[in-house]
Short mmCIF file of C-alpha atoms and ligand atoms in Angstrom, two decimals:
data_model
loop_
_atom_site.label_atom_id
_atom_site.label_comp_id
_atom_site.label_asym_id
_atom_site.label_seq_id
_atom_site.Cartn_x
_atom_site.Cartn_y
_atom_site.Cartn_z
CA MET A 1 22.34 -71.32 51.31
CA LYS A 2 22.53 -73.98 53.92
CA GLY A 3 26.31 -73.60 54.02
CA ALA A 4 26.13 -69.87 54.63
CA PHE A 5 23.68 -70.34 57.49
CA TRP A 6 25.82 -73.07 58.90
CA ILE A 7 28.92 -70.89 58.93
CA SER A 8 27.18 -67.94 60.54
CA PHE A 9 25.67 -70.14 63.24
CA ARG A 10 29.06 -71.72 63.83
CA LEU A 11 30.52 -68.30 64.50
CA MET A 12 27.69 -67.47 66.88
CA ALA A 13 28.25 -70.74 68.67
CA ILE A 14 31.94 -70.03 69.15
CA ALA A 15 31.13 -66.55 70.43
CA SER A 16 28.68 -67.96 72.94
CA THR A 17 31.22 -70.51 74.15
CA ILE A 18 33.78 -67.80 74.68
CA SER A 19 31.46 -65.45 76.54
CA ALA A 20 30.18 -68.32 78.67
CA ALA A 21 33.75 -69.08 79.68
CA LEU A 22 33.90 -65.94 81.79
CA CYS A 23 32.10 -67.36 84.78
CA ALA A 24 32.72 -71.01 85.22
CA THR A 25 33.90 -72.05 88.64
CA TYR A 26 31.84 -74.50 90.65
CA SER A 27 31.97 -76.15 94.09
CA ARG A 28 31.36 -79.82 94.66
CA SER A 29 27.92 -80.62 96.08
CA GLU A 30 28.12 -84.43 95.81
CA ASN A 31 30.92 -86.99 95.65
CA ILE A 32 29.34 -90.33 94.75
CA VAL A 33 31.78 -93.23 95.22
CA GLY A 34 31.54 -96.98 95.88
CA THR A 35 28.68 -97.97 98.17
CA GLY A 36 27.59 -94.30 98.14
CA PHE A 37 25.92 -95.07 94.79
CA TYR A 38 23.26 -97.01 96.70
CA ASP A 39 22.39 -93.88 98.71
CA SER A 40 22.34 -91.58 95.70
CA PHE A 41 20.58 -93.82 93.16
CA ASN A 42 17.50 -96.05 93.06
CA PHE A 43 17.00 -99.15 90.93
CA GLU A 44 14.16 -98.81 88.43
CA ALA A 45 12.51 -102.18 87.86
CA ILE A 46 10.36 -100.78 85.05
CA THR A 47 9.13 -102.03 81.71
CA ASP A 48 11.68 -100.75 79.25
CA PRO A 49 10.22 -97.73 77.40
CA ASN A 50 12.65 -98.45 74.54
CA HIS A 51 11.34 -101.97 73.77
CA GLY A 52 14.57 -103.75 74.61
CA ARG A 53 15.14 -107.48 75.14
CA VAL A 54 15.75 -106.53 78.74
CA ASN A 55 14.27 -107.12 82.17
CA TYR A 56 15.22 -104.31 84.55
CA VAL A 57 15.43 -105.83 88.04
CA ASN A 58 15.10 -104.26 91.48
CA LYS A 59 17.97 -103.74 93.89
CA THR A 60 17.33 -106.97 95.81
CA THR A 61 17.51 -109.09 92.68
CA ALA A 62 20.43 -107.11 91.29
CA MET A 63 22.39 -107.68 94.48
CA SER A 64 21.52 -111.36 94.80
CA GLN A 65 22.61 -112.00 91.20
CA ASN A 66 25.66 -109.76 91.54
CA LEU A 67 24.37 -107.48 88.79
CA THR A 68 25.57 -104.71 91.07
CA PHE A 69 28.56 -104.70 93.38
CA ALA A 70 30.24 -101.96 95.38
CA SER A 71 33.31 -101.64 97.55
CA ALA A 72 34.66 -98.50 99.19
CA ASN A 73 35.86 -97.12 95.87
CA THR A 74 34.37 -99.33 93.13
CA PHE A 75 30.89 -99.47 91.68
CA ILE A 76 29.76 -102.13 89.19
CA LEU A 77 26.51 -102.47 87.24
CA ARG A 78 25.97 -105.28 84.77
CA GLY A 79 23.60 -107.41 82.76
CA ASP A 80 23.04 -111.11 83.40
CA TRP A 81 25.78 -113.19 81.76
CA LYS A 82 24.74 -116.66 82.90
CA THR A 83 21.19 -117.40 81.74
CA VAL A 84 19.88 -118.64 78.40
CA ILE A 85 16.57 -116.88 77.71
CA ASN A 86 13.79 -118.82 76.03
CA ASP A 87 13.06 -117.05 72.70
CA SER A 88 9.32 -117.48 73.43
CA SER A 89 9.61 -115.75 76.78
CA THR A 90 8.17 -112.26 77.05
CA THR A 91 10.87 -111.46 79.62
CA GLY A 92 14.27 -110.41 78.34
CA ARG A 93 17.74 -110.59 79.84
CA ASN A 94 18.09 -109.26 83.39
CA SER A 95 19.82 -105.92 83.59
CA VAL A 96 19.82 -102.68 85.56
CA ARG A 97 18.61 -99.13 85.25
CA ILE A 98 19.39 -96.73 88.08
CA ARG A 99 18.22 -93.14 88.61
CA SER A 100 19.68 -90.49 90.87
CA ASN A 101 17.49 -89.36 93.77
CA ASN A 102 18.55 -85.76 93.18
CA ALA A 103 17.67 -83.72 90.13
CA TYR A 104 19.74 -80.89 88.72
CA THR A 105 19.24 -77.80 86.60
CA THR A 106 22.46 -75.81 86.15
CA HIS A 107 25.41 -77.98 87.20
CA VAL A 108 28.58 -79.74 86.22
CA ALA A 109 28.75 -83.54 86.42
CA VAL A 110 32.07 -85.38 86.10
CA PHE A 111 31.95 -89.14 85.46
CA ASP A 112 35.16 -91.08 86.12
CA ILE A 113 34.57 -94.38 84.34
CA VAL A 114 36.87 -97.39 83.96
CA HIS A 115 34.67 -99.63 81.81
CA ILE A 116 31.39 -99.46 79.91
CA PRO A 117 29.32 -102.45 78.74
CA GLN A 118 30.47 -103.93 75.46
CA GLY A 119 29.24 -106.63 73.09
CA CYS A 120 26.79 -107.17 70.25
CA GLY A 121 23.24 -106.34 71.35
CA THR A 122 24.36 -103.96 74.13
CA TRP A 123 23.06 -100.41 74.43
CA PRO A 124 24.61 -98.71 77.46
CA ALA A 125 23.79 -95.10 78.34
CA ILE A 126 24.54 -92.43 80.91
CA TRP A 127 22.10 -89.59 80.50
CA GLU A 128 19.91 -86.99 82.17
CA THR A 129 16.19 -86.40 81.94
CA ASN A 130 12.97 -85.92 83.90
CA GLU A 131 11.20 -89.20 83.13
CA ALA A 132 7.84 -87.91 84.36
CA ASN A 133 7.82 -85.08 81.83
CA TRP A 134 9.55 -86.63 78.83
CA PRO A 135 10.14 -85.29 76.21
CA ASN A 136 8.77 -81.90 77.30
CA GLY A 137 11.47 -81.59 79.94
CA GLY A 138 14.33 -82.45 77.59
CA GLU A 139 17.06 -85.08 77.63
CA VAL A 140 20.85 -84.98 77.50
CA ASP A 141 22.64 -88.17 76.45
CA ILE A 142 26.24 -88.03 77.60
CA VAL A 143 27.51 -91.58 77.04
CA GLU A 144 25.64 -93.70 74.49
CA GLY A 145 26.29 -96.21 71.73
CA VAL A 146 25.30 -99.67 70.50
CA ASN A 147 26.84 -102.98 69.44
CA ASP A 148 30.40 -101.72 70.08
CA GLN A 149 30.04 -99.60 66.98
CA GLY A 150 31.42 -96.15 66.45
CA ASN A 151 32.36 -93.57 68.96
CA ASP A 152 30.31 -92.03 71.71
CA GLN A 153 27.23 -90.08 70.65
CA VAL A 154 26.23 -87.00 72.61
CA THR A 155 22.61 -86.12 71.89
CA LEU A 156 20.01 -83.59 73.01
CA HIS A 157 16.31 -84.39 72.75
CA THR A 158 13.57 -81.81 73.06
CA VAL A 159 9.83 -81.56 72.63
CA ALA A 160 8.49 -81.38 69.08
CA GLY A 161 7.69 -78.10 67.43
CA GLN A 162 9.62 -75.94 69.86
CA ALA A 163 13.25 -76.42 69.42
CA LEU A 164 15.24 -75.71 66.33
CA TRP A 165 18.72 -75.73 67.76
CA MET A 166 21.82 -74.38 66.17
CA TYR A 167 25.07 -75.69 67.41
CA ASP A 168 28.65 -76.02 66.47
CA ALA A 169 29.48 -79.66 66.47
CA TYR A 170 32.62 -79.29 64.39
CA LEU A 171 34.85 -78.75 67.37
CA THR A 172 38.46 -79.76 67.77
CA ASP A 173 39.02 -80.73 71.37
CA THR A 174 42.04 -80.11 73.58
CA ASN A 175 43.71 -83.27 72.34
CA GLY A 176 43.29 -82.26 68.72
CA VAL A 177 40.38 -84.51 67.70
CA ARG A 178 37.35 -83.23 65.82
CA SER A 179 33.75 -84.20 66.51
CA THR A 180 31.07 -84.28 63.81
CA VAL A 181 27.29 -84.12 63.72
CA VAL A 182 25.57 -87.50 63.37
CA ILE A 183 23.18 -86.34 60.65
CA SER A 184 24.72 -83.56 58.61
CA GLY A 185 22.50 -80.48 58.50
CA GLN A 186 20.08 -81.76 61.13
CA LEU A 187 19.86 -78.93 63.56
CA ASN A 188 16.53 -79.88 65.05
CA CYS A 189 16.69 -81.56 68.44
CA ASP A 190 13.04 -82.70 68.27
CA THR A 191 13.04 -86.17 69.76
CA SER A 192 10.66 -87.44 67.08
CA VAL A 193 13.45 -86.94 64.54
CA ASN A 194 15.98 -88.62 66.86
CA GLY A 195 17.30 -85.46 68.48
CA CYS A 196 20.51 -83.74 67.49
CA GLY A 197 23.58 -85.83 67.97
CA VAL A 198 27.32 -85.38 67.89
CA ASN A 199 29.75 -88.17 67.13
CA VAL A 200 32.68 -87.71 69.47
CA GLY A 201 35.84 -87.77 67.34
CA GLN A 202 37.99 -89.95 69.55
CA ALA A 203 37.81 -93.70 68.92
CA SER A 204 38.57 -94.23 72.61
CA SER A 205 35.31 -92.52 73.58
CA PHE A 206 33.20 -95.70 73.51
CA GLY A 207 33.14 -99.48 73.55
CA PRO A 208 36.09 -101.87 73.53
CA THR A 209 38.57 -99.07 72.71
CA PHE A 210 37.41 -96.98 75.67
CA ASN A 211 37.76 -100.05 77.89
CA ALA A 212 41.16 -101.09 76.52
CA ASP A 213 42.49 -97.62 77.34
CA GLY A 214 41.28 -97.84 80.94
CA GLY A 215 38.26 -95.62 80.30
CA GLY A 216 38.37 -91.94 81.07
CA TRP A 217 36.35 -88.94 82.14
CA TYR A 218 33.14 -87.54 80.76
CA ALA A 219 31.98 -84.14 81.95
CA MET A 220 28.85 -82.14 81.24
CA GLU A 221 28.25 -78.48 82.03
CA ARG A 222 24.69 -77.21 81.87
CA THR A 223 24.01 -73.50 82.25
CA ASN A 224 20.94 -71.49 81.28
CA THR A 225 22.61 -70.62 77.98
CA PHE A 226 24.55 -73.71 76.84
CA ILE A 227 25.22 -77.39 77.38
CA ASN A 228 28.78 -78.63 76.86
CA VAL A 229 30.18 -82.14 77.03
CA TRP A 230 33.88 -83.02 77.32
CA PHE A 231 35.66 -86.35 77.07
CA TRP A 232 39.22 -87.23 78.10
CA SER A 233 40.56 -90.75 77.68
CA ARG A 234 42.59 -92.16 80.58
CA LYS A 235 45.43 -92.12 78.05
CA ALA A 236 44.87 -88.58 76.80
CA THR A 237 47.89 -86.30 76.73
CA ILE A 238 45.93 -83.46 78.29
CA VAL A 239 43.48 -84.00 81.16
CA PRO A 240 42.62 -80.95 83.27
CA ALA A 241 44.05 -81.33 86.77
CA ASP A 242 40.75 -80.53 88.50
CA VAL A 243 39.03 -83.30 86.49
CA SER A 244 41.58 -86.03 87.20
CA ALA A 245 41.85 -84.99 90.85
CA GLY A 246 38.08 -85.11 91.36
CA GLY A 247 38.52 -82.36 93.92
CA THR A 248 36.19 -79.93 95.61
CA THR A 249 36.15 -77.27 92.88
CA VAL A 250 36.32 -77.16 89.10
CA ASN A 251 36.91 -74.32 86.69
CA THR A 252 35.49 -75.24 83.31
CA SER A 253 37.20 -72.22 81.75
CA ASN A 254 40.40 -74.28 81.84
CA TRP A 255 38.95 -77.35 80.16
CA GLY A 256 39.45 -76.27 76.57
CA THR A 257 37.07 -76.92 73.71
CA PRO A 258 34.30 -79.44 74.48
CA VAL A 259 33.51 -82.39 72.21
CA ALA A 260 29.93 -81.14 71.94
CA ASN A 261 28.55 -77.64 72.41
CA PHE A 262 24.88 -76.78 72.31
CA PRO A 263 24.29 -73.03 72.70
CA ASN A 264 20.81 -71.58 73.28
CA THR A 265 20.83 -69.89 69.89
CA THR A 266 17.13 -70.42 69.17
CA CYS A 267 15.75 -72.12 72.24
CA ASN A 268 15.32 -71.12 75.84
CA PHE A 269 17.01 -73.78 77.99
CA PRO A 270 15.26 -73.08 81.31
CA GLN A 271 11.92 -73.42 79.52
CA PHE A 272 12.59 -76.70 77.70
CA PHE A 273 14.93 -78.44 80.12
CA ASP A 274 13.57 -79.44 83.53
CA ALA A 275 15.58 -80.41 86.57
CA HIS A 276 17.05 -83.73 85.44
CA ASN A 277 17.89 -86.98 87.20
CA ILE A 278 20.98 -88.88 86.11
CA ILE A 279 20.12 -92.28 84.64
CA ILE A 280 22.58 -95.12 84.04
CA ASN A 281 21.24 -98.16 82.23
CA LEU A 282 22.23 -101.14 80.15
CA ASN A 283 19.64 -102.09 77.55
CA PHE A 284 19.76 -104.99 75.09
CA CYS A 285 18.48 -104.62 71.50
CA GLY A 286 15.49 -102.23 71.60
CA ASP A 287 14.80 -99.17 69.47
CA PHE A 288 18.48 -98.41 68.85
CA ALA A 289 20.78 -101.48 69.16
CA GLY A 290 18.09 -103.85 67.89
CA GLN A 291 17.08 -101.93 64.78
CA ALA A 292 17.67 -104.56 62.07
CA SER A 293 19.75 -102.26 59.85
CA VAL A 294 21.82 -100.94 62.76
CA TYR A 295 22.39 -104.40 64.18
CA ALA A 296 23.37 -105.89 60.82
CA SER A 297 25.67 -103.01 59.92
CA SER A 298 27.47 -103.53 63.23
CA GLY A 299 28.73 -106.89 61.95
CA CYS A 300 26.90 -108.76 64.69
CA PRO A 301 25.69 -112.35 64.17
CA SER A 302 22.13 -113.69 63.85
CA THR A 303 19.35 -111.34 64.98
CA CYS A 304 19.74 -109.17 68.03
CA LYS A 305 17.04 -110.94 70.04
CA SER A 306 18.28 -114.42 69.21
CA TYR A 307 21.87 -113.46 70.00
CA VAL A 308 20.96 -111.85 73.33
CA ASP A 309 18.74 -114.77 74.34
CA ASN A 310 21.09 -117.59 73.47
CA ASN A 311 24.60 -116.35 74.25
CA PRO A 312 24.85 -115.40 77.91
CA ALA A 313 28.62 -115.85 77.94
CA ALA A 314 28.90 -113.07 75.34
CA PHE A 315 27.85 -110.59 78.04
CA GLY A 316 30.75 -111.17 80.40
CA ASN A 317 32.07 -107.70 79.52
CA ALA A 318 28.68 -106.01 79.57
CA TYR A 319 29.39 -104.01 82.72
CA PHE A 320 29.89 -100.47 83.95
CA TRP A 321 32.79 -99.92 86.34
CA ILE A 322 32.51 -96.39 87.69
CA ASN A 323 35.06 -94.79 90.02
CA SER A 324 32.96 -91.75 90.88
CA ILE A 325 30.40 -89.18 89.88
CA ASN A 326 31.07 -85.69 91.16
CA ILE A 327 28.40 -83.01 90.99
CA TYR A 328 29.41 -79.34 91.09
CA GLN A 329 27.00 -76.44 91.40
C1 LIG B 401 12.30 -107.66 93.64
O1 LIG B 401 11.92 -108.41 92.51
C2 LIG B 401 11.65 -109.78 92.81
C3 LIG B 401 11.46 -110.49 91.50
O2 LIG B 401 10.47 -109.87 90.72
C4 LIG B 401 10.45 -109.85 93.74
O3 LIG B 401 10.17 -111.20 94.04
C5 LIG B 401 10.77 -109.09 95.00
O4 LIG B 401 9.62 -109.05 95.84
C6 LIG B 401 11.20 -107.67 94.68
N1 LIG B 401 11.70 -107.07 95.90
C7 LIG B 401 11.38 -105.84 96.25
C8 LIG B 401 11.97 -105.35 97.54
O5 LIG B 401 10.64 -105.13 95.59
C1 LIG B 402 30.51 -109.88 92.26
O1 LIG B 402 31.11 -109.02 91.30
C2 LIG B 402 32.31 -108.42 91.74
C3 LIG B 402 32.73 -107.42 90.66
O2 LIG B 402 32.83 -108.00 89.41
C4 LIG B 402 33.35 -109.48 92.01
O3 LIG B 402 34.54 -108.87 92.47
C5 LIG B 402 32.81 -110.43 93.06
O4 LIG B 402 33.74 -111.47 93.28
C6 LIG B 402 31.48 -110.99 92.63
N1 LIG B 402 30.89 -111.76 93.73
C7 LIG B 402 30.48 -112.98 93.59
C8 LIG B 402 29.89 -113.63 94.80
O5 LIG B 402 30.58 -113.59 92.51
C1 LIG B 403 10.33 -122.22 75.65
O1 LIG B 403 9.00 -121.75 75.89
C2 LIG B 403 8.02 -122.46 75.16
C3 LIG B 403 6.68 -121.74 75.35
O2 LIG B 403 6.45 -121.51 76.74
C4 LIG B 403 8.00 -123.90 75.63
O3 LIG B 403 7.05 -124.62 74.90
C5 LIG B 403 9.38 -124.50 75.43
O4 LIG B 403 9.43 -125.80 75.96
C6 LIG B 403 10.44 -123.66 76.09
N1 LIG B 403 11.77 -124.16 75.71
C7 LIG B 403 12.67 -124.50 76.62
C8 LIG B 403 13.99 -124.97 76.08
O5 LIG B 403 12.49 -124.38 77.82
C1 LIG B 404 39.08 -69.93 86.04
O1 LIG B 404 39.93 -70.05 84.92
C2 LIG B 404 40.06 -68.85 84.18
C3 LIG B 404 40.83 -69.17 82.91
O2 LIG B 404 42.08 -69.74 83.23
C4 LIG B 404 40.73 -67.80 85.05
O3 LIG B 404 40.82 -66.59 84.34
C5 LIG B 404 39.89 -67.58 86.30
O4 LIG B 404 40.56 -66.69 87.17
C6 LIG B 404 39.68 -68.92 87.01
N1 LIG B 404 38.77 -68.70 88.14
C7 LIG B 404 39.13 -69.01 89.37
C8 LIG B 404 38.11 -68.70 90.44
O5 LIG B 404 40.19 -69.53 89.64
C1 LIG B 405 20.12 -67.22 75.26
O1 LIG B 405 20.72 -66.65 76.42
C2 LIG B 405 20.92 -65.25 76.29
C3 LIG B 405 21.71 -64.80 77.51
O2 LIG B 405 21.00 -65.04 78.70
C4 LIG B 405 19.57 -64.56 76.20
O3 LIG B 405 19.75 -63.17 76.03
C5 LIG B 405 18.83 -65.13 74.98
O4 LIG B 405 17.53 -64.60 74.93
C6 LIG B 405 18.75 -66.65 75.05
N1 LIG B 405 18.18 -67.17 73.81
C7 LIG B 405 17.01 -67.82 73.78
C8 LIG B 405 16.57 -68.25 72.42
O5 LIG B 405 16.35 -68.08 74.77
#
């Protein structure tokens, strides 16, 4: 029964991807590079809503501790890698969470990334949401993972009780790699059941493998009828020319099959997804990386909190190095 439903929804999903491909050219509205990140994003020195062993600092502190650095064409964000934290302290390890000043409904965002934070206890994420109306306004996680484990997870979160989503996660991308759903058969994006996630098939999509390959490009296309995410490693055989060029226009019709496709089969996107800010943050431990079973199964030592507190030198590679973010509308 479940299988038959699954197959029919898969076919619908493919049909919606194909029809959506008919109108898919966009013009660049923002080219965020180097020091331009400081104009386009604000530092959020907030209490972590995800209960991490983290202390999100403001821009002044981040700059004085070199937790952020920018040149003409480089942008770095990192966690503290120098300080031992007292286990009794209520304040966790210094880190950063930045939010774009602009918010977007339908758009394409292309992230050209060289390095993402790695290490036991790390939980880096690049995502979109409206914090003031969460979860009612939806959430799209584009880059996310914990403790260096597994590949990238692309996840949608929606309000409870409204959104039973059907999507085709079993996609083979342009470079011949298949993605899979995180929880087989879970088609409900309700955030209280952890949303609906897709494990990106390529090992190079996250963590040390992503970094060793020189990173790559993530892209997200949000329309009123679907959300698609693509990933191309820096070493991929096929990278669309408009993506690698970072030019003034993109045509997503030429990008091939995405790694994750969420069609609007049973939910109205404009109703359940607000205009979203882009958020880039590095958390430590917390609701995902610090979950005892998740942390232990990652092969990480000690407990997450103790490890994060006592091993600053282990966070030397806990940094984002981002070449650019281009927004197309
Ligand atoms: C930034 O945070 C530091 C440490 O909490 C605080 O002393 C400083 O006043 C803050 N600066 C701004 C501009 O908010
Ligand atoms: C700050 O970080 C950047 C990027 O990692 C590095 O190039 C620079 O030398 C650092 N500055 C200081 C004062 O340590
Ligand atoms: C850690 O904090 C506790 C409680 O404030 C204090 O008693 C202890 O001396 C601190 N340890 C170190 C190494 O600073
Ligand atoms: C976008 O790509 C599609 C598929 O290759 C092509 O048919 C269409 O003409 C392109 N649109 C533009 C404006 O170049
Ligand atoms: C999905 O989008 C199509 C095309 O605009 C629309 O006809 C349909 O009603 C939408 N589905 C839902 C559940 O909102």
